[in-house]
Amino acid sequence: MSDQAPTGGHQINITGNTSGQIVTGNQNIVTMNVNAEQAGITEDDRDAMRALLDELRAAVRTDVPEPEKEAAQQEVRALAKEVEADEPDAGRIKRAIEWIGDKLPVVAEWAGKAILSPFVVKVMDAAGTAITRAIGG
């Protein structure tokens, strides 16, 4: 057997004492839910994110071209669901904010504000801490 990965594929070697999840392949989605209370997310954090979402909804209504509106509204709804969740999905939040920043240049500034919001910062910090714990850091 060759030590090189097949053309267009992956070669993965796992050695040593390992445990936990391993995700390989293309276009995989990993969910990292965090406990909002343990992450220190307050109602003020949620309120600030709700205000940002209201700002985004208004911008989508007035600034986003019609062909992208439905997809944009879907991302807003996904974010709103995570803001209300007891265990927000850090990956879904990240994907939604990235999508908005990448696909909607007219509201890209909003994505910058969102990633600096206390709600998003605390979710991502908690997810990072959980990953570090899971891999033994």
Short mmCIF file of N, CA and C in Angstrom, two decimals:
data_model
loop_
_atom_site.label_atom_id
_atom_site.label_comp_id
_atom_site.label_asym_id
_atom_site.label_seq_id
_atom_site.Cartn_x
_atom_site.Cartn_y
_atom_site.Cartn_z
N MET A 1 0.85 -1.18 0.00
CA MET A 1 0.00 0.00 0.00
C MET A 1 0.89 1.24 0.00
N SER A 2 0.50 2.23 -0.73
CA SER A 2 1.25 3.48 -0.83
C SER A 2 1.03 4.34 0.40
N ASP A 3 2.06 5.13 0.77
CA ASP A 3 1.93 6.06 1.88
C ASP A 3 1.23 7.35 1.48
N GLN A 4 0.95 7.51 0.21
CA GLN A 4 0.30 8.74 -0.27
C GLN A 4 -1.20 8.54 -0.32
N ALA A 5 -1.90 9.64 -0.10
CA ALA A 5 -3.36 9.60 -0.16
C ALA A 5 -3.79 9.37 -1.60
N PRO A 6 -4.87 8.64 -1.81
CA PRO A 6 -5.37 8.47 -3.17
C PRO A 6 -5.75 9.83 -3.76
N THR A 7 -5.68 9.91 -5.06
CA THR A 7 -6.02 11.16 -5.73
C THR A 7 -7.44 11.58 -5.35
N GLY A 8 -7.57 12.82 -4.88
CA GLY A 8 -8.89 13.34 -4.53
C GLY A 8 -9.43 12.81 -3.22
N GLY A 9 -8.63 12.09 -2.46
CA GLY A 9 -9.14 11.52 -1.22
C GLY A 9 -8.33 11.95 -0.02
N HIS A 10 -8.47 11.21 1.05
CA HIS A 10 -7.81 11.53 2.31
C HIS A 10 -7.07 10.30 2.80
N GLN A 11 -5.96 10.52 3.47
CA GLN A 11 -5.29 9.46 4.18
C GLN A 11 -5.18 9.92 5.63
N ILE A 12 -5.65 9.11 6.53
CA ILE A 12 -5.67 9.49 7.93
C ILE A 12 -5.01 8.39 8.74
N ASN A 13 -4.05 8.77 9.57
CA ASN A 13 -3.39 7.83 10.47
C ASN A 13 -3.62 8.31 11.89
N ILE A 14 -4.13 7.43 12.72
CA ILE A 14 -4.38 7.76 14.12
C ILE A 14 -3.60 6.74 14.95
N THR A 15 -2.73 7.27 15.81
CA THR A 15 -1.91 6.38 16.62
C THR A 15 -1.96 6.82 18.07
N GLY A 16 -1.52 5.97 18.94
CA GLY A 16 -1.45 6.32 20.35
C GLY A 16 -2.79 6.13 21.04
N ASN A 17 -2.84 6.61 22.27
CA ASN A 17 -4.06 6.53 23.05
C ASN A 17 -4.98 7.66 22.62
N THR A 18 -6.07 7.34 22.02
CA THR A 18 -7.00 8.35 21.55
C THR A 18 -8.40 8.05 22.05
N SER A 19 -9.17 9.09 22.18
CA SER A 19 -10.57 8.93 22.53
C SER A 19 -11.32 10.15 22.03
N GLY A 20 -12.61 10.05 21.92
CA GLY A 20 -13.42 11.17 21.46
C GLY A 20 -13.76 11.05 19.99
N GLN A 21 -14.31 12.11 19.48
CA GLN A 21 -14.79 12.12 18.10
C GLN A 21 -13.67 12.41 17.12
N ILE A 22 -13.82 11.82 15.94
CA ILE A 22 -12.96 12.13 14.81
C ILE A 22 -13.88 12.34 13.62
N VAL A 23 -13.71 13.46 12.94
CA VAL A 23 -14.54 13.77 11.79
C VAL A 23 -13.63 13.92 10.59
N THR A 24 -13.91 13.16 9.54
CA THR A 24 -13.12 13.25 8.33
C THR A 24 -14.04 13.39 7.13
N GLY A 25 -13.46 13.78 6.02
CA GLY A 25 -14.23 13.87 4.80
C GLY A 25 -14.47 15.31 4.41
N ASN A 26 -15.33 15.48 3.45
CA ASN A 26 -15.64 16.80 2.92
C ASN A 26 -17.01 17.26 3.39
N GLN A 27 -17.13 18.55 3.60
CA GLN A 27 -18.40 19.20 3.91
C GLN A 27 -19.08 18.63 5.16
N ASN A 28 -18.28 18.27 6.15
CA ASN A 28 -18.83 17.80 7.42
C ASN A 28 -19.23 19.00 8.27
N ILE A 29 -20.21 18.81 9.09
CA ILE A 29 -20.62 19.84 10.03
C ILE A 29 -20.55 19.25 11.43
N VAL A 30 -19.83 19.93 12.30
CA VAL A 30 -19.69 19.49 13.68
C VAL A 30 -20.48 20.45 14.56
N THR A 31 -21.27 19.91 15.45
CA THR A 31 -22.06 20.73 16.35
C THR A 31 -21.37 20.80 17.70
N MET A 32 -21.19 22.03 18.21
CA MET A 32 -20.58 22.23 19.53
C MET A 32 -21.56 23.08 20.33
N ASN A 33 -22.41 22.42 21.10
CA ASN A 33 -23.33 23.15 21.95
C ASN A 33 -22.64 23.50 23.26
N VAL A 34 -22.93 24.70 23.74
CA VAL A 34 -22.37 25.12 25.02
C VAL A 34 -23.50 25.45 25.96
N ASN A 35 -23.28 25.23 27.23
CA ASN A 35 -24.28 25.57 28.23
C ASN A 35 -24.20 27.07 28.48
N ALA A 36 -25.27 27.78 28.14
CA ALA A 36 -25.27 29.24 28.23
C ALA A 36 -25.00 29.73 29.65
N GLU A 37 -25.59 29.07 30.62
CA GLU A 37 -25.39 29.50 32.01
C GLU A 37 -23.93 29.33 32.42
N GLN A 38 -23.36 28.17 32.10
CA GLN A 38 -21.96 27.92 32.44
C GLN A 38 -21.02 28.85 31.67
N ALA A 39 -21.43 29.27 30.47
CA ALA A 39 -20.61 30.17 29.67
C ALA A 39 -20.69 31.61 30.18
N GLY A 40 -21.58 31.86 31.14
CA GLY A 40 -21.71 33.21 31.71
C GLY A 40 -22.55 34.14 30.85
N ILE A 41 -23.35 33.58 29.96
CA ILE A 41 -24.21 34.41 29.11
C ILE A 41 -25.35 34.96 29.96
N THR A 42 -25.48 36.28 29.95
CA THR A 42 -26.50 36.95 30.74
C THR A 42 -27.66 37.37 29.85
N GLU A 43 -28.73 37.78 30.50
CA GLU A 43 -29.88 38.29 29.74
C GLU A 43 -29.49 39.58 29.02
N ASP A 44 -28.60 40.36 29.60
CA ASP A 44 -28.11 41.57 28.92
C ASP A 44 -27.36 41.20 27.64
N ASP A 45 -26.57 40.12 27.68
CA ASP A 45 -25.86 39.65 26.49
C ASP A 45 -26.86 39.26 25.40
N ARG A 46 -27.90 38.54 25.82
CA ARG A 46 -28.92 38.13 24.85
C ARG A 46 -29.66 39.35 24.30
N ASP A 47 -29.98 40.31 25.17
CA ASP A 47 -30.68 41.52 24.72
C ASP A 47 -29.84 42.31 23.70
N ALA A 48 -28.54 42.39 23.96
CA ALA A 48 -27.67 43.10 23.01
C ALA A 48 -27.64 42.37 21.67
N MET A 49 -27.62 41.06 21.70
CA MET A 49 -27.63 40.29 20.45
C MET A 49 -28.98 40.40 19.77
N ARG A 50 -30.05 40.41 20.54
CA ARG A 50 -31.39 40.61 19.94
C ARG A 50 -31.46 41.96 19.22
N ALA A 51 -30.88 43.00 19.84
CA ALA A 51 -30.86 44.32 19.21
C ALA A 51 -30.05 44.27 17.90
N LEU A 52 -28.93 43.57 17.91
CA LEU A 52 -28.16 43.41 16.68
C LEU A 52 -28.96 42.67 15.61
N LEU A 53 -29.71 41.66 16.04
CA LEU A 53 -30.53 40.92 15.08
C LEU A 53 -31.64 41.80 14.52
N ASP A 54 -32.23 42.66 15.35
CA ASP A 54 -33.23 43.60 14.84
C ASP A 54 -32.62 44.53 13.80
N GLU A 55 -31.40 44.98 14.08
CA GLU A 55 -30.68 45.84 13.13
C GLU A 55 -30.45 45.08 11.81
N LEU A 56 -30.07 43.82 11.92
CA LEU A 56 -29.83 43.01 10.72
C LEU A 56 -31.12 42.78 9.95
N ARG A 57 -32.21 42.48 10.65
CA ARG A 57 -33.50 42.28 9.97
C ARG A 57 -33.89 43.51 9.16
N ALA A 58 -33.71 44.69 9.76
CA ALA A 58 -34.04 45.94 9.07
C ALA A 58 -33.16 46.11 7.83
N ALA A 59 -31.88 45.81 7.96
CA ALA A 59 -30.96 45.94 6.83
C ALA A 59 -31.31 44.94 5.72
N VAL A 60 -31.69 43.74 6.11
CA VAL A 60 -32.08 42.74 5.11
C VAL A 60 -33.31 43.23 4.34
N ARG A 61 -34.28 43.78 5.06
CA ARG A 61 -35.49 44.29 4.40
C ARG A 61 -35.18 45.39 3.40
N THR A 62 -34.27 46.30 3.77
CA THR A 62 -34.06 47.48 2.93
C THR A 62 -32.85 47.41 2.01
N ASP A 63 -31.81 46.67 2.38
CA ASP A 63 -30.55 46.74 1.64
C ASP A 63 -30.19 45.49 0.85
N VAL A 64 -30.69 44.34 1.24
CA VAL A 64 -30.29 43.10 0.58
C VAL A 64 -31.13 42.90 -0.69
N PRO A 65 -30.47 42.60 -1.80
CA PRO A 65 -31.20 42.37 -3.05
C PRO A 65 -32.19 41.21 -2.91
N GLU A 66 -33.29 41.32 -3.61
CA GLU A 66 -34.38 40.33 -3.51
C GLU A 66 -33.92 38.88 -3.66
N PRO A 67 -33.03 38.56 -4.62
CA PRO A 67 -32.65 37.15 -4.75
C PRO A 67 -32.00 36.55 -3.50
N GLU A 68 -31.37 37.38 -2.66
CA GLU A 68 -30.70 36.87 -1.47
C GLU A 68 -31.53 37.00 -0.20
N LYS A 69 -32.67 37.66 -0.28
CA LYS A 69 -33.44 37.94 0.94
C LYS A 69 -33.86 36.70 1.71
N GLU A 70 -34.39 35.71 1.03
CA GLU A 70 -34.88 34.52 1.73
C GLU A 70 -33.75 33.80 2.45
N ALA A 71 -32.62 33.63 1.76
CA ALA A 71 -31.47 32.97 2.40
C ALA A 71 -30.98 33.79 3.59
N ALA A 72 -30.95 35.11 3.44
CA ALA A 72 -30.52 35.98 4.54
C ALA A 72 -31.47 35.85 5.73
N GLN A 73 -32.76 35.84 5.46
CA GLN A 73 -33.74 35.71 6.54
C GLN A 73 -33.61 34.35 7.24
N GLN A 74 -33.26 33.34 6.49
CA GLN A 74 -33.04 32.01 7.08
C GLN A 74 -31.86 32.05 8.06
N GLU A 75 -30.79 32.73 7.69
CA GLU A 75 -29.64 32.84 8.58
C GLU A 75 -29.99 33.66 9.83
N VAL A 76 -30.78 34.71 9.65
CA VAL A 76 -31.22 35.52 10.80
C VAL A 76 -32.05 34.66 11.75
N ARG A 77 -32.96 33.87 11.18
CA ARG A 77 -33.79 32.99 12.03
C ARG A 77 -32.92 31.97 12.77
N ALA A 78 -31.91 31.44 12.10
CA ALA A 78 -31.01 30.47 12.76
C ALA A 78 -30.28 31.13 13.92
N LEU A 79 -29.78 32.34 13.70
CA LEU A 79 -29.10 33.06 14.78
C LEU A 79 -30.05 33.36 15.93
N ALA A 80 -31.25 33.81 15.60
CA ALA A 80 -32.24 34.13 16.64
C ALA A 80 -32.55 32.90 17.49
N LYS A 81 -32.64 31.75 16.86
CA LYS A 81 -32.90 30.50 17.59
C LYS A 81 -31.77 30.21 18.57
N GLU A 82 -30.53 30.43 18.15
CA GLU A 82 -29.39 30.17 19.02
C GLU A 82 -29.31 31.16 20.17
N VAL A 83 -29.72 32.40 19.93
CA VAL A 83 -29.72 33.42 21.00
C VAL A 83 -30.65 33.00 22.13
N GLU A 84 -31.74 32.34 21.78
CA GLU A 84 -32.74 31.93 22.79
C GLU A 84 -32.45 30.57 23.40
N ALA A 85 -31.52 29.83 22.84
CA ALA A 85 -31.26 28.45 23.28
C ALA A 85 -30.55 28.40 24.63
N ASP A 86 -30.88 27.39 25.41
CA ASP A 86 -30.16 27.13 26.66
C ASP A 86 -28.76 26.60 26.36
N GLU A 87 -28.62 25.93 25.21
CA GLU A 87 -27.34 25.40 24.78
C GLU A 87 -27.09 25.83 23.33
N PRO A 88 -26.64 27.07 23.14
CA PRO A 88 -26.41 27.56 21.78
C PRO A 88 -25.35 26.73 21.04
N ASP A 89 -25.56 26.55 19.76
CA ASP A 89 -24.64 25.81 18.90
C ASP A 89 -23.60 26.78 18.34
N ALA A 90 -22.39 26.69 18.85
CA ALA A 90 -21.32 27.61 18.44
C ALA A 90 -21.03 27.49 16.95
N GLY A 91 -21.06 26.29 16.42
CA GLY A 91 -20.79 26.09 15.00
C GLY A 91 -21.84 26.74 14.12
N ARG A 92 -23.10 26.63 14.53
CA ARG A 92 -24.18 27.24 13.72
C ARG A 92 -24.08 28.76 13.76
N ILE A 93 -23.75 29.30 14.92
CA ILE A 93 -23.58 30.75 15.03
C ILE A 93 -22.44 31.20 14.12
N LYS A 94 -21.33 30.50 14.18
CA LYS A 94 -20.17 30.83 13.34
C LYS A 94 -20.54 30.78 11.86
N ARG A 95 -21.19 29.69 11.44
CA ARG A 95 -21.56 29.56 10.02
C ARG A 95 -22.49 30.67 9.57
N ALA A 96 -23.47 31.03 10.41
CA ALA A 96 -24.42 32.08 10.03
C ALA A 96 -23.72 33.43 9.89
N ILE A 97 -22.88 33.77 10.85
CA ILE A 97 -22.19 35.06 10.79
C ILE A 97 -21.23 35.08 9.59
N GLU A 98 -20.52 33.99 9.36
CA GLU A 98 -19.63 33.93 8.18
C GLU A 98 -20.43 34.06 6.89
N TRP A 99 -21.56 33.38 6.80
CA TRP A 99 -22.38 33.45 5.59
C TRP A 99 -22.82 34.89 5.35
N ILE A 100 -23.30 35.54 6.39
CA ILE A 100 -23.74 36.93 6.25
C ILE A 100 -22.58 37.81 5.81
N GLY A 101 -21.43 37.66 6.44
CA GLY A 101 -20.27 38.46 6.08
C GLY A 101 -19.78 38.21 4.66
N ASP A 102 -19.84 36.94 4.23
CA ASP A 102 -19.33 36.57 2.91
C ASP A 102 -20.32 36.85 1.78
N LYS A 103 -21.58 36.55 2.00
CA LYS A 103 -22.58 36.59 0.93
C LYS A 103 -23.31 37.92 0.81
N LEU A 104 -23.28 38.71 1.87
CA LEU A 104 -24.05 39.95 1.88
C LEU A 104 -23.14 41.14 2.16
N PRO A 105 -22.38 41.57 1.15
CA PRO A 105 -21.44 42.68 1.40
C PRO A 105 -22.12 43.95 1.91
N VAL A 106 -23.40 44.14 1.59
CA VAL A 106 -24.08 45.36 2.05
C VAL A 106 -24.29 45.36 3.56
N VAL A 107 -24.21 44.21 4.20
CA VAL A 107 -24.37 44.15 5.67
C VAL A 107 -23.16 43.50 6.34
N ALA A 108 -22.04 43.43 5.63
CA ALA A 108 -20.84 42.80 6.17
C ALA A 108 -20.37 43.47 7.46
N GLU A 109 -20.58 44.77 7.58
CA GLU A 109 -20.20 45.48 8.80
C GLU A 109 -20.94 44.90 10.01
N TRP A 110 -22.17 44.47 9.80
CA TRP A 110 -22.95 43.87 10.88
C TRP A 110 -22.23 42.63 11.41
N ALA A 111 -21.69 41.81 10.52
CA ALA A 111 -21.00 40.58 10.94
C ALA A 111 -19.83 40.92 11.86
N GLY A 112 -19.13 42.00 11.55
CA GLY A 112 -18.04 42.43 12.42
C GLY A 112 -18.51 42.80 13.80
N LYS A 113 -19.65 43.48 13.88
CA LYS A 113 -20.21 43.83 15.20
C LYS A 113 -20.67 42.58 15.94
N ALA A 114 -21.25 41.65 15.20
CA ALA A 114 -21.78 40.44 15.84
C ALA A 114 -20.68 39.60 16.47
N ILE A 115 -19.55 39.46 15.77
CA ILE A 115 -18.49 38.60 16.33
C ILE A 115 -17.85 39.20 17.57
N LEU A 116 -18.03 40.50 17.75
CA LEU A 116 -17.49 41.16 18.94
C LEU A 116 -18.52 41.31 20.06
N SER A 117 -19.74 40.87 19.80
CA SER A 117 -20.79 41.00 20.82
C SER A 117 -20.49 40.06 21.99
N PRO A 118 -20.86 40.46 23.20
CA PRO A 118 -20.60 39.60 24.36
C PRO A 118 -21.21 38.20 24.22
N PHE A 119 -22.39 38.12 23.63
CA PHE A 119 -23.05 36.82 23.46
C PHE A 119 -22.17 35.88 22.63
N VAL A 120 -21.75 36.34 21.46
CA VAL A 120 -20.95 35.50 20.56
C VAL A 120 -19.58 35.22 21.17
N VAL A 121 -18.96 36.21 21.77
CA VAL A 121 -17.65 36.00 22.40
C VAL A 121 -17.74 34.92 23.47
N LYS A 122 -18.76 34.96 24.31
CA LYS A 122 -18.90 33.98 25.39
C LYS A 122 -19.20 32.58 24.85
N VAL A 123 -20.04 32.50 23.81
CA VAL A 123 -20.32 31.18 23.21
C VAL A 123 -19.05 30.58 22.63
N MET A 124 -18.32 31.38 21.87
CA MET A 124 -17.10 30.86 21.23
C MET A 124 -16.02 30.53 22.26
N ASP A 125 -15.91 31.34 23.30
CA ASP A 125 -14.95 31.05 24.36
C ASP A 125 -15.29 29.73 25.04
N ALA A 126 -16.56 29.53 25.34
CA ALA A 126 -16.99 28.28 25.99
C ALA A 126 -16.75 27.09 25.08
N ALA A 127 -17.02 27.24 23.79
CA ALA A 127 -16.78 26.15 22.85
C ALA A 127 -15.30 25.83 22.78
N GLY A 128 -14.47 26.84 22.73
CA GLY A 128 -13.02 26.62 22.69
C GLY A 128 -12.52 25.93 23.94
N THR A 129 -13.04 26.34 25.09
CA THR A 129 -12.66 25.71 26.35
C THR A 129 -13.08 24.25 26.36
N ALA A 130 -14.29 23.96 25.87
CA ALA A 130 -14.76 22.58 25.83
C ALA A 130 -13.90 21.72 24.91
N ILE A 131 -13.49 22.29 23.77
CA ILE A 131 -12.63 21.54 22.85
C ILE A 131 -11.28 21.28 23.52
N THR A 132 -10.73 22.29 24.16
CA THR A 132 -9.45 22.12 24.82
C THR A 132 -9.51 21.04 25.88
N ARG A 133 -10.59 21.03 26.67
CA ARG A 133 -10.77 19.99 27.69
C ARG A 133 -10.88 18.62 27.05
N ALA A 134 -11.62 18.54 25.92
CA ALA A 134 -11.86 17.27 25.27
C ALA A 134 -10.58 16.65 24.71
N ILE A 135 -9.64 17.51 24.30
CA ILE A 135 -8.41 16.96 23.73
C ILE A 135 -7.29 16.89 24.76
N GLY A 136 -7.64 17.22 25.99
CA GLY A 136 -6.68 17.08 27.08
C GLY A 136 -5.75 18.25 27.28
N GLY A 137 -6.22 19.44 26.86
CA GLY A 137 -5.36 20.62 27.02
C GLY A 137 -5.47 21.24 28.38
#
